[in-house]
PDB file of C-alpha atoms and ligand atoms in Angstrom:
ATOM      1  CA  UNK A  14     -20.123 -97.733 125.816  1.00  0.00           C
ATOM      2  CA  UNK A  15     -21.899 -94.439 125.342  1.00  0.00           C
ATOM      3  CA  UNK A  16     -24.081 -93.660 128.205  1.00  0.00           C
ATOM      4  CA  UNK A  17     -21.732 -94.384 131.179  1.00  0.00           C
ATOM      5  CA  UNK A  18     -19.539 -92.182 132.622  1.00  0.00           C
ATOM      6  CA  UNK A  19     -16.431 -92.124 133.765  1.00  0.00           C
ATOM      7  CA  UNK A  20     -15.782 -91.851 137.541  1.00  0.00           C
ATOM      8  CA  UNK A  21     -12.891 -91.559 139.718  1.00  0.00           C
ATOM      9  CA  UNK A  22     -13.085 -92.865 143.009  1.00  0.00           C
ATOM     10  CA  UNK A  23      -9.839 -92.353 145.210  1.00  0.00           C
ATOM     11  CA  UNK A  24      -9.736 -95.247 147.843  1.00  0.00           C
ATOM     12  CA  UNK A  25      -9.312 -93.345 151.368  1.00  0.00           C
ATOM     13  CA  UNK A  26      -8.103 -96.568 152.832  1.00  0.00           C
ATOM     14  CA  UNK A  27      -5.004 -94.800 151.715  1.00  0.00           C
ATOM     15  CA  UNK A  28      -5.438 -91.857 153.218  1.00  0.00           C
ATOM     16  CA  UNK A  29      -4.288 -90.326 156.546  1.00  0.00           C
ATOM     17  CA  UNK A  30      -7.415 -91.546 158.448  1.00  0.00           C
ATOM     18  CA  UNK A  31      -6.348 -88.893 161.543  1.00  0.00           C
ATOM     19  CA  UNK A  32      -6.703 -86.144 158.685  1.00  0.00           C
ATOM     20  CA  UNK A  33      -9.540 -87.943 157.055  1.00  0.00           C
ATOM     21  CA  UNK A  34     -12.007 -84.446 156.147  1.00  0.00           C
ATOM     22  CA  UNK A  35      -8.934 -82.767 154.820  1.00  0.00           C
ATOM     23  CA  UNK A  36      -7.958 -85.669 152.891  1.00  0.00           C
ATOM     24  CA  UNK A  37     -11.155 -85.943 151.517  1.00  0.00           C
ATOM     25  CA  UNK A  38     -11.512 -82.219 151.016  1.00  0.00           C
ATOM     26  CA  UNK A  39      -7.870 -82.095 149.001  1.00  0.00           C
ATOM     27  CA  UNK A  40      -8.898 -85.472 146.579  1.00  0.00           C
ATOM     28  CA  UNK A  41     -12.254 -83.898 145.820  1.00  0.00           C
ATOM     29  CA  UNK A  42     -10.061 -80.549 144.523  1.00  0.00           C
ATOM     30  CA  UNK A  43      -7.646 -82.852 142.637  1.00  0.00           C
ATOM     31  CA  UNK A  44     -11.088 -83.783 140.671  1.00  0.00           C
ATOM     32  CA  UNK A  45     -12.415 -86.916 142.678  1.00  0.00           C
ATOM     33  CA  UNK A  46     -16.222 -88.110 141.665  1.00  0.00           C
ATOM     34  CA  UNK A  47     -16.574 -90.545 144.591  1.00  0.00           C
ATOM     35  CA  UNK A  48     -15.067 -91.241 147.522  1.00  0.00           C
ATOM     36  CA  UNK A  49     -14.020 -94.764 148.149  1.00  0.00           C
ATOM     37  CA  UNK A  50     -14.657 -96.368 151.725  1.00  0.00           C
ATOM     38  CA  UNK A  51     -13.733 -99.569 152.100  1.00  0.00           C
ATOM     39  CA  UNK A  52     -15.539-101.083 155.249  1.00  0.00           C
ATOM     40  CA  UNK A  53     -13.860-103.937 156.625  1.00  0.00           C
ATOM     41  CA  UNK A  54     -14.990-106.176 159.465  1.00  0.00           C
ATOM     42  CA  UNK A  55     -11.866-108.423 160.274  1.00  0.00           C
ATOM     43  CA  UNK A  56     -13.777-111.955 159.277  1.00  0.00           C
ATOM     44  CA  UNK A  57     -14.980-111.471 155.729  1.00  0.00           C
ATOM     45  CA  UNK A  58     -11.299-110.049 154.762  1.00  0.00           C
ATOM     46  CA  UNK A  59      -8.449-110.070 157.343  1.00  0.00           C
ATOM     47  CA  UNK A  60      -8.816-106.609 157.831  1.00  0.00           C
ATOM     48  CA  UNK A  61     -10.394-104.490 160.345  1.00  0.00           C
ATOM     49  CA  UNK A  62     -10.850-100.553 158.863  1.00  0.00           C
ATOM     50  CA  UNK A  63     -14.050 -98.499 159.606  1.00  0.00           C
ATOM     51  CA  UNK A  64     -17.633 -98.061 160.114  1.00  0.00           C
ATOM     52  CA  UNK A  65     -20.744 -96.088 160.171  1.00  0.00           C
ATOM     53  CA  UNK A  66     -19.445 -93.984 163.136  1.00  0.00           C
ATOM     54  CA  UNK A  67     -16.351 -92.583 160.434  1.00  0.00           C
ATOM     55  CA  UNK A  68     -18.733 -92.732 157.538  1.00  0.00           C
ATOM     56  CA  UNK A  69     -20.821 -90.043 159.726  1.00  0.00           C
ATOM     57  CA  UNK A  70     -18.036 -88.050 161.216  1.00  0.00           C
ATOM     58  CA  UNK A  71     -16.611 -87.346 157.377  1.00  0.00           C
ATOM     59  CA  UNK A  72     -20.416 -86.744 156.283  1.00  0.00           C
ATOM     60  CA  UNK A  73     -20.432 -83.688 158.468  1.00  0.00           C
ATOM     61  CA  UNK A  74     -17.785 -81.913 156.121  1.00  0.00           C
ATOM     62  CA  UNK A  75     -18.491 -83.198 152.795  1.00  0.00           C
ATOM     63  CA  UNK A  76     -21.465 -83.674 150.519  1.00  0.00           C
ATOM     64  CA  UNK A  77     -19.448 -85.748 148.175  1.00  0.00           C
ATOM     65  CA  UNK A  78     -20.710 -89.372 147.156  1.00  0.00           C
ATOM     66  CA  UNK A  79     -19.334 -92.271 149.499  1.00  0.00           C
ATOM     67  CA  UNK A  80     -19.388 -95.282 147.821  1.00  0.00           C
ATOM     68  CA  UNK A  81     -19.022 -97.813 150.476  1.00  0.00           C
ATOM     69  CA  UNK A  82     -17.541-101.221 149.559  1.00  0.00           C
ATOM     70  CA  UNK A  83     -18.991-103.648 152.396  1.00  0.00           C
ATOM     71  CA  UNK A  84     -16.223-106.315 152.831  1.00  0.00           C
ATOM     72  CA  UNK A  85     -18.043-107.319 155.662  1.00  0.00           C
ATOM     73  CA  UNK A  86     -19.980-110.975 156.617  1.00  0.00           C
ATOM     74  CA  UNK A  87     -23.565-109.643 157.468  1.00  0.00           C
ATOM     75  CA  UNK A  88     -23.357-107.040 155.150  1.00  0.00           C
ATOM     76  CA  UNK A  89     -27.775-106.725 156.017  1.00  0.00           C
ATOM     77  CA  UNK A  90     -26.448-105.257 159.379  1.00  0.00           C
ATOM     78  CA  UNK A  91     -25.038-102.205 158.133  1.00  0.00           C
ATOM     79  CA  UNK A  92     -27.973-101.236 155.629  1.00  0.00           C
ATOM     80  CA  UNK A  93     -29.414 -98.965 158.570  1.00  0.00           C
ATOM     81  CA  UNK A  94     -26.452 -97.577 160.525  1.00  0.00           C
ATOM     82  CA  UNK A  95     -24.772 -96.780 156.943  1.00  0.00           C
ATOM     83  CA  UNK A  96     -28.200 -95.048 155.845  1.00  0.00           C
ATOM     84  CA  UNK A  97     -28.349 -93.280 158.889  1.00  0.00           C
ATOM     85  CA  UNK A  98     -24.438 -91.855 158.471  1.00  0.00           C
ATOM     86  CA  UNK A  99     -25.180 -90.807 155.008  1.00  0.00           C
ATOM     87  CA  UNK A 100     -23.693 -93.243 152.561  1.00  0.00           C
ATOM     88  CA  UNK A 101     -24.520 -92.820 149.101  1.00  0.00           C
ATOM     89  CA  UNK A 102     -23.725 -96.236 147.275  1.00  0.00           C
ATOM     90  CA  UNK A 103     -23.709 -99.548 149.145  1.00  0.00           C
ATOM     91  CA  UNK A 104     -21.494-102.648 147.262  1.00  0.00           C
ATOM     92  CA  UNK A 105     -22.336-105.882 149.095  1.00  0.00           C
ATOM     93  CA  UNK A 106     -20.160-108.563 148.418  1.00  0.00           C
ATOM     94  CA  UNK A 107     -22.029-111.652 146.631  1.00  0.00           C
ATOM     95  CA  UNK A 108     -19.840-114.582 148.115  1.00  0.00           C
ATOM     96  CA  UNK A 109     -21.903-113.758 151.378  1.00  0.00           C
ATOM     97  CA  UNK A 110     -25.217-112.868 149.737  1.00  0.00           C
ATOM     98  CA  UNK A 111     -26.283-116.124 147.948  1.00  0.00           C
ATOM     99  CA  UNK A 112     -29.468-116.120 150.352  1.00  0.00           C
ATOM    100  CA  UNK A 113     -30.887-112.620 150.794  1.00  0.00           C
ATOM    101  CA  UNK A 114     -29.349-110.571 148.385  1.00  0.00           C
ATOM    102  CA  UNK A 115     -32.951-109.413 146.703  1.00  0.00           C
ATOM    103  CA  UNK A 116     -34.029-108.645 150.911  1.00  0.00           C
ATOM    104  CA  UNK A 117     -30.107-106.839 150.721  1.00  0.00           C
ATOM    105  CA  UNK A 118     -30.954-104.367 147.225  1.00  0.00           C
ATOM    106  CA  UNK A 119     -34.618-103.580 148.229  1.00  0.00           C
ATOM    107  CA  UNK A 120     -33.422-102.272 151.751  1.00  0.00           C
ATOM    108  CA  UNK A 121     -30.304-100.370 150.139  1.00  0.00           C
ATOM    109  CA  UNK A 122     -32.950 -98.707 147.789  1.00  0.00           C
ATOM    110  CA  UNK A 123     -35.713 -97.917 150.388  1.00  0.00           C
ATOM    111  CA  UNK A 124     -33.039 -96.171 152.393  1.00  0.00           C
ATOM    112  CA  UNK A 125     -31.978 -94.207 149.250  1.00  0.00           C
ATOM    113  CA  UNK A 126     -28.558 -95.486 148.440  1.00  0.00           C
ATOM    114  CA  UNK A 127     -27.160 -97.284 145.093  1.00  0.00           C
ATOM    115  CA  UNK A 128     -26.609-101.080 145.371  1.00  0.00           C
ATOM    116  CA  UNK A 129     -23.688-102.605 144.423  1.00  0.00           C
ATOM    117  CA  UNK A 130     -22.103-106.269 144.309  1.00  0.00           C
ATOM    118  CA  UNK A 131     -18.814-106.890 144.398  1.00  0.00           C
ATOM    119  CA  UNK A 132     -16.947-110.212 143.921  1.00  0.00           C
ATOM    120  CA  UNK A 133     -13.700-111.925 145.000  1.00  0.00           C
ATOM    121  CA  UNK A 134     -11.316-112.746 142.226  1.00  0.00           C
ATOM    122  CA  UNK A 135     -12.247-116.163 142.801  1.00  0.00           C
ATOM    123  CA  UNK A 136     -16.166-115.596 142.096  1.00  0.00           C
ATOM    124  CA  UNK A 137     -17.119-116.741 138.531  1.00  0.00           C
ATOM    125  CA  UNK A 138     -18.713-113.285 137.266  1.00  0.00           C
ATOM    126  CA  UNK A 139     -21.760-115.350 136.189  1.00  0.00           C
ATOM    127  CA  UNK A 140     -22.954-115.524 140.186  1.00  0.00           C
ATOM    128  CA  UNK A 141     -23.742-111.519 139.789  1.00  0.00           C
ATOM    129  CA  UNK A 142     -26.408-111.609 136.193  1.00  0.00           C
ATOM    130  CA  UNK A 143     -29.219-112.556 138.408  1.00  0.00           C
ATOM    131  CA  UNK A 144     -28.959-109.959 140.811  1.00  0.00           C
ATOM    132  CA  UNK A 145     -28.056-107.526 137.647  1.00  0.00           C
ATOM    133  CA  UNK A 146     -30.652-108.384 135.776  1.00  0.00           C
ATOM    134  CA  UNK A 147     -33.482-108.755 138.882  1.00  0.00           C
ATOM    135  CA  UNK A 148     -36.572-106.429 138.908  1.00  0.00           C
ATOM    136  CA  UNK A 149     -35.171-104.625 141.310  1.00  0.00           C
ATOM    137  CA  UNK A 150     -31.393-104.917 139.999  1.00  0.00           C
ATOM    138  CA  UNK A 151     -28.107-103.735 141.491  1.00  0.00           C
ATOM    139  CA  UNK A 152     -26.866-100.833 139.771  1.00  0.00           C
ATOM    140  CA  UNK A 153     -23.266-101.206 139.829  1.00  0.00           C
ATOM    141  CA  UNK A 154     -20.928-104.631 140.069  1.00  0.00           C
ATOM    142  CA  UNK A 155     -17.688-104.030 141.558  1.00  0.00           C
ATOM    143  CA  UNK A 156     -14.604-106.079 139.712  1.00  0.00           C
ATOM    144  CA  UNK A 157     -12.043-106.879 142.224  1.00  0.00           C
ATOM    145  CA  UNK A 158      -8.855-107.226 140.909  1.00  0.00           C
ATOM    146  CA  UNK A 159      -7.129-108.026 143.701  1.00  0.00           C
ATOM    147  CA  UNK A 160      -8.079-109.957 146.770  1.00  0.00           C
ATOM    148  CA  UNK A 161     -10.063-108.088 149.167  1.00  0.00           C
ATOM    149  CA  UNK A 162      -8.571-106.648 152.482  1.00  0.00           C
ATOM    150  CA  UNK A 163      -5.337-104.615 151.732  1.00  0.00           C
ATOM    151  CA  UNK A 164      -4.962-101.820 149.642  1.00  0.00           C
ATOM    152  CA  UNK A 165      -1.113-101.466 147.546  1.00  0.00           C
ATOM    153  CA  UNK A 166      -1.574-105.006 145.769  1.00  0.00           C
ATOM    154  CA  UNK A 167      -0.757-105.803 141.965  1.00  0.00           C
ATOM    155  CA  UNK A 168      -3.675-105.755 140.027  1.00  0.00           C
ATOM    156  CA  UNK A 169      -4.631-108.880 137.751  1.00  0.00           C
ATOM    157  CA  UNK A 170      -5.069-108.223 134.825  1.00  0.00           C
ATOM    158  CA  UNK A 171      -6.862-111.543 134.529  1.00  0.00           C
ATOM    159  CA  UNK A 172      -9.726-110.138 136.212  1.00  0.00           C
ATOM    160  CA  UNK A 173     -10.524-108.198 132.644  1.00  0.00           C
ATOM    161  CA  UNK A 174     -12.213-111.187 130.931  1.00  0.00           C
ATOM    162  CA  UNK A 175     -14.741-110.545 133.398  1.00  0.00           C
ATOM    163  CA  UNK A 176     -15.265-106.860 132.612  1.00  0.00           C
ATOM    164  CA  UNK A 177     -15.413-107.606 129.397  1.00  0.00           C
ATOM    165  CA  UNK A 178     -18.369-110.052 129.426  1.00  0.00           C
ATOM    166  CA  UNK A 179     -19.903-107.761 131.792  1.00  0.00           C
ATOM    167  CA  UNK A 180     -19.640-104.527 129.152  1.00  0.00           C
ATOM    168  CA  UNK A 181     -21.088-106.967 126.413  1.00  0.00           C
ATOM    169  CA  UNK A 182     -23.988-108.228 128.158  1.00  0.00           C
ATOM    170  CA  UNK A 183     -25.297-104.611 130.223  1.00  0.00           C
ATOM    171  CA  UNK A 184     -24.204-101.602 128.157  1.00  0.00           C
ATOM    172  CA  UNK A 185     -24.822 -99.295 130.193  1.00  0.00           C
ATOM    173  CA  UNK A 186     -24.058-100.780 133.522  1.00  0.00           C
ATOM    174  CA  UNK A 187     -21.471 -98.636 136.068  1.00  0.00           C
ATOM    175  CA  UNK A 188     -18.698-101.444 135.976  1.00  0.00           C
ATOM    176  CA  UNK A 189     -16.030-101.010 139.036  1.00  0.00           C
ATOM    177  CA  UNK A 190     -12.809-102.023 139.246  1.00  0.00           C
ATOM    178  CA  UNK A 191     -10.907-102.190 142.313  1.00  0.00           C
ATOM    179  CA  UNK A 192      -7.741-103.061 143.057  1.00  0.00           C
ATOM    180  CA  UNK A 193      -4.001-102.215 141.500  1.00  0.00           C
ATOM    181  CA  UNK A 194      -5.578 -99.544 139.488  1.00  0.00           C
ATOM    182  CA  UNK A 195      -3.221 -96.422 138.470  1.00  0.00           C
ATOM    183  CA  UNK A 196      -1.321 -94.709 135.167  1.00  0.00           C
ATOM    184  CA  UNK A 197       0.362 -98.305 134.293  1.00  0.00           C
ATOM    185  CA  UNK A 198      -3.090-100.419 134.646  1.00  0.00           C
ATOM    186  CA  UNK A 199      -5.777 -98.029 133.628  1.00  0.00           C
ATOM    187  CA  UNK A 200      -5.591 -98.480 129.974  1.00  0.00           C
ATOM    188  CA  UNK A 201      -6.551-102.316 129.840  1.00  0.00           C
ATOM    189  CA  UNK A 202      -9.197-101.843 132.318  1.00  0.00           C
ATOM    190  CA  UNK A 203     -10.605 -99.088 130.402  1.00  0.00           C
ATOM    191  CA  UNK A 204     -10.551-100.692 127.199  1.00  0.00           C
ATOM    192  CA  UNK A 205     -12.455-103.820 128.614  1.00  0.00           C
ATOM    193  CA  UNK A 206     -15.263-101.297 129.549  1.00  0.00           C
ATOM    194  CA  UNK A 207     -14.765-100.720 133.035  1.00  0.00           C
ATOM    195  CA  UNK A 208     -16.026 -96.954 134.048  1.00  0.00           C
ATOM    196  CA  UNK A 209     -15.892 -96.460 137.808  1.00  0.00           C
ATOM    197  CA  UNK A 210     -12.592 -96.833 138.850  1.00  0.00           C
ATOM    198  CA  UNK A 211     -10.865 -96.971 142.634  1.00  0.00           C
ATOM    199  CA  UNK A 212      -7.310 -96.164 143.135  1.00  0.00           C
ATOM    200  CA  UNK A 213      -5.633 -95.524 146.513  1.00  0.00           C
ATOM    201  CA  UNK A 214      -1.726 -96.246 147.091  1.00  0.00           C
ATOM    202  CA  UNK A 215      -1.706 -95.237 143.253  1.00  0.00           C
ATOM    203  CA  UNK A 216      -3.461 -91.740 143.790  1.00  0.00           C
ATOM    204  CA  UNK A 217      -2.321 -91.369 147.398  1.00  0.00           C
ATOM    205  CA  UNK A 218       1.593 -92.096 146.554  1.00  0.00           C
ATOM    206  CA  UNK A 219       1.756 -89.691 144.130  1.00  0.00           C
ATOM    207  CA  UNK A 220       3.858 -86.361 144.554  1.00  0.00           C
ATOM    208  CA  UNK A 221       0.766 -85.266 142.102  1.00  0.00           C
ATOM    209  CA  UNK A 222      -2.414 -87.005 143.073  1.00  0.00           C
ATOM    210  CA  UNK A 223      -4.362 -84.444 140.622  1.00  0.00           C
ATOM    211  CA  UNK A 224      -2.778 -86.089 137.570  1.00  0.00           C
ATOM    212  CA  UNK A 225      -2.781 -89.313 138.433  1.00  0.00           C
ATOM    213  CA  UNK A 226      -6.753 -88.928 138.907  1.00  0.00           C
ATOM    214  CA  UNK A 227      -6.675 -86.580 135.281  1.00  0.00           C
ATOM    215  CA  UNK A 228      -4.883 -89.994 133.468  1.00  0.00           C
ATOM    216  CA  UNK A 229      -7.293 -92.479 134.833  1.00  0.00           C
ATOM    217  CA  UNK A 230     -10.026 -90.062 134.164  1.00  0.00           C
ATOM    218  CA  UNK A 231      -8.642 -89.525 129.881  1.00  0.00           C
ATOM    219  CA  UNK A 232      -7.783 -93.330 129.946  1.00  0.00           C
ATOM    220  CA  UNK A 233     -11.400 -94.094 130.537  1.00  0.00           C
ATOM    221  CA  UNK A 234     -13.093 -91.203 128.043  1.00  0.00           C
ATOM    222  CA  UNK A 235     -10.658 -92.679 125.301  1.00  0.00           C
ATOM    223  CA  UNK A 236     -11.504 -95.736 125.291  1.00  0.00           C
ATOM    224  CA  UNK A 237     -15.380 -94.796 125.285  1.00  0.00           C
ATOM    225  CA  UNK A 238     -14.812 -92.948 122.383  1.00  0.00           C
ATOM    226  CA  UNK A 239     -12.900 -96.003 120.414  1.00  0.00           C
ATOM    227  CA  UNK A 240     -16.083 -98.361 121.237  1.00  0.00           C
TER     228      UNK A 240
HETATM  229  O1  5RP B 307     -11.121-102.760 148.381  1.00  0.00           O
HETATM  230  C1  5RP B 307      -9.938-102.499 148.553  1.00  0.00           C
HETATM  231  C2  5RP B 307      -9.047-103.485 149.221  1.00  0.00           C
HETATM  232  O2  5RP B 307      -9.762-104.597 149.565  1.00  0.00           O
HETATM  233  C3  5RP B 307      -9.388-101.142 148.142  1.00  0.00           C
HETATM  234  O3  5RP B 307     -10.438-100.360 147.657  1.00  0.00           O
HETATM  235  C4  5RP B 307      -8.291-101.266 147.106  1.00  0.00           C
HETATM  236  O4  5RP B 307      -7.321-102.173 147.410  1.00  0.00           O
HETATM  237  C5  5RP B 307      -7.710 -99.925 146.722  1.00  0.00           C
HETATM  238  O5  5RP B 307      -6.370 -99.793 147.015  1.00  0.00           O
HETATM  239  P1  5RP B 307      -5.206 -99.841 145.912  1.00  0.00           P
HETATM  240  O6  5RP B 307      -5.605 -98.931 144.788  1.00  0.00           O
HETATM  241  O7  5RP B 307      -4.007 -99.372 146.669  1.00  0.00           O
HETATM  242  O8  5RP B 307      -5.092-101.282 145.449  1.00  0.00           O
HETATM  243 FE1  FE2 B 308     -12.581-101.243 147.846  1.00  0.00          FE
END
């Protein structure tokens, strides 16, 4: 797995969303990489969270990377607004993106972000090889290992046969996991070759957020080194 590196992405879902800069500010000291924003739009998932207005209020105090996780149903309808609010990666979700999603990554990458798909637990993970192994690929596939919608769920540890297959076939792919994620789940995702991984109520919950995100972080580096 040489090649891809680990990076910790702290969910602000579970953050204090009136404090959100400060928030931000405090997980990128504890040693964040990315910042997690899960965009929800109430129809895709449940779940009705934030937008590009929030995405470019926190852009004014940060240059940090947002990696935005679209759990949204027109996901094409945020390319621009998103672009314009200064998000750095942009995960579609591919249960909503059987029909457009080479129109989807072309317009990410014009407007200078990092595609991404993400999938359901549901998905079979061979609905994302196409778009990962396209001419103009995504460059990250997000492994949800819970269902989208809610942050503070159990993660499924199910969800790592996926991962694996995913590891095998693109070596040096940035695999995401999402979902459950903290000190007593990190070592089997890590293991299975995931390298980007989210964590909110497990960093956010913490009376020390700074090692939680320093265990993920050695969890992931170890297991590079074993493969
Ligand atoms: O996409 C998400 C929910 O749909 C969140 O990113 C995810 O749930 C993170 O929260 P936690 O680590 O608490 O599970
Ligand atoms: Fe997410």
């Amino acid at each position: 797995m040489a090649g891809v590196k680990a990076t910790i992405a702290p969910s602000m879902l579970s953050s204090d969303f009136a404090n959100l800069a400060s928030e931000a500010e405090r997980m990128l000291e504890f040693g964040a990489d990315w910042l997690h924003m899960d965009i929800m739009d109430g129809h895709f998932v449940p779940n009705l969270t934030i937008g590009a207005p929030v995405i470019q209020s926190l852009r004014k105090h940060t240059n940090a990377y947002l990696d935005c996780h679209l759990m949204v149903t027109n996901p094409l309808d945020y390319i621009e607004p998103l672009a314009k609010a200064g998000a750095s990666g942009f995960t579609f979700h591919v249960e909503v993106s059987q029909e457009n999603w080479q129109e989807l990554v072309q317009k990410i990458k014009a407007k200078g972000m990092k595609p991404g798909v993400a999938l359901r637990p549901g998905t079979p993970i061979e609905q994302v090889f196409p778009l990962v192994e396209a001419e103009a690929p995504v460059e990250l596939v997000l492994v949800m290992t819970v269902e989208p919608g809610f942050g503070g769920q159990k993660f499924m540890p199910e969800m790592m046969d996926k991962v694996r297959v995913l590891r095998e076939k693109y070596p040096s792919l940035d695999i995401e996991v999402d979902g459950g994620l903290g000190p007593t789940t990190i070592d089997v995702a890590a293991s299975a070759g995931a390298n980007c991984i989210v964590a909110g109520s497990s960093v956010f919950g913490a009376p020390s957020p700074q090692d939680v995100i320093s265990i993920l972080r050695k969890s992931v580096e170890g297991a590079q080194c074993k493969s």
